[in-house]
C-alpha atoms as one frame of an Amber mdcrd trajectory, in Angstrom:
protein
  52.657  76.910  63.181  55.540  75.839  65.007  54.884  73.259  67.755  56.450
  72.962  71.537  58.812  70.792  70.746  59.721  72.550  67.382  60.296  75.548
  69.071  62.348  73.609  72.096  64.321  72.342  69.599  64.903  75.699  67.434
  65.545  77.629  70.638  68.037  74.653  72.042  70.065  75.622  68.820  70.055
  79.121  68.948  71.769  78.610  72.181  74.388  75.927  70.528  74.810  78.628
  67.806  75.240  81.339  69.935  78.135  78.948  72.344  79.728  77.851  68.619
  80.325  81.654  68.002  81.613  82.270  71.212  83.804  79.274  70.874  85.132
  81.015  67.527  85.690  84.094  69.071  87.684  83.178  71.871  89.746  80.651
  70.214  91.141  83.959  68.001  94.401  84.221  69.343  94.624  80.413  70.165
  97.535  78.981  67.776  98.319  76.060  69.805  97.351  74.030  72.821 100.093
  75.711  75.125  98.506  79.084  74.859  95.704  77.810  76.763  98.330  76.575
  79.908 100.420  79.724  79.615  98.644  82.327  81.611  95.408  83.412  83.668
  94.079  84.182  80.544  94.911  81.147  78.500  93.251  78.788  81.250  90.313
  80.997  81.286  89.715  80.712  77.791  89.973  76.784  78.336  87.393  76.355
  81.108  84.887  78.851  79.074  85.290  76.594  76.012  84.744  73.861  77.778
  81.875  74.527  79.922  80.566  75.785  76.786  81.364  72.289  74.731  79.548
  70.563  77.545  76.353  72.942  76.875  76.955  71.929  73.243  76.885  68.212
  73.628  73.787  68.539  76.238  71.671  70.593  73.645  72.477  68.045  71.126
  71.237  65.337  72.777  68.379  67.208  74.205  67.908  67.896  70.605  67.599
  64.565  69.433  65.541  62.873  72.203  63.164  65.789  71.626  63.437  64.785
  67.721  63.017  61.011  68.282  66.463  60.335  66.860  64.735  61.730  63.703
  67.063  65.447  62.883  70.750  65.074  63.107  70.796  61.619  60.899  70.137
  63.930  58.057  73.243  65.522  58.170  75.849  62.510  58.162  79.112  65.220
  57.568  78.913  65.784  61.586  79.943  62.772  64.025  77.004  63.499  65.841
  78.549  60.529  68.700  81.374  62.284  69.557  79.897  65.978  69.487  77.425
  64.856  72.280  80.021  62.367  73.847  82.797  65.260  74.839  80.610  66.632
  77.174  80.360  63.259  78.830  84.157  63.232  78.663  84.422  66.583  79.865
  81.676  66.693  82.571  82.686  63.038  84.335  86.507  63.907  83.455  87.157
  67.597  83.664  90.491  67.203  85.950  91.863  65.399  83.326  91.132  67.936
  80.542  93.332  67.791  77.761  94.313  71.119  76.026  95.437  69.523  73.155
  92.206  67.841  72.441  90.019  71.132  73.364  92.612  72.821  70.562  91.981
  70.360  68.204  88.635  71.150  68.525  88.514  74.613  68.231  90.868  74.167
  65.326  89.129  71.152  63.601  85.354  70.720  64.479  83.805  74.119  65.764
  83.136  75.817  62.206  81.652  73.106  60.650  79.600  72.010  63.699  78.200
  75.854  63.624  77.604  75.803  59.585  75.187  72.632  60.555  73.454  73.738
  63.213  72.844  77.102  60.674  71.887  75.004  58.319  69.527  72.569  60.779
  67.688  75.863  61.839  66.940  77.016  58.273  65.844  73.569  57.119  63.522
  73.848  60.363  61.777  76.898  59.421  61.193  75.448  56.139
């Protein structure tokens, strides 16, 4: 039996998962920074992915104050540091959002941060 915190933390990723999918999705038609600047579109896709990093790097460090510092250690592949610390850049800094970094991102970081957090939920039903 799962406890509160258990399922806090299990439902807190569920959410990341869901926001890492999204992510995916809208980054489709992405293929470099300046398609986020280039239209309506392009800058809407930007603030979504953003907002949605931000929700990212809150749930992660929701995840591990709930966890005692005690889950995301055991999987060393993720820089678990700068995953929670974009939302601090992006919630404290968001006028001076770079679309080159949010590209980068998408591009570099989001598939593997989702394959973890898969892989953190099924090693939590376990």
């Amino acid at each position: 039996m799962l406890s509160d915190k258990q399922r806090m933390i299990l439902s807190t990723l569920d959410d990341i998962r869901i926001s890492l999918e999204l992510i995916i999705q809208r980054c489709q038609r992405i293929n470099s920074s300046d398609d986020f600047l280039k239209n309506d579109e392009g800058l809407l896709k930007l603030d979504s992915i953003s907002m949605r990093l931000i929700a990212i790097g809150e749930g992660f460090k929701n995840i591990d104050k709930l966890s005692e510092g005690k889950i995301l250690p055991q999987y060393p592949n993720i820089p678990w540091r700068q995953v929670k610390g974009v939302r601090d850049v992006l919630s404290h800094h968001y006028f001076d959002l770079d679309a080159e970094v949010i590209f980068e991102i998408c591009q570099n970081d989001i598939q593997n941060l989702l394959e973890a957090t898969v892989e953190i939920i099924k090693d939590l039903h376990v």
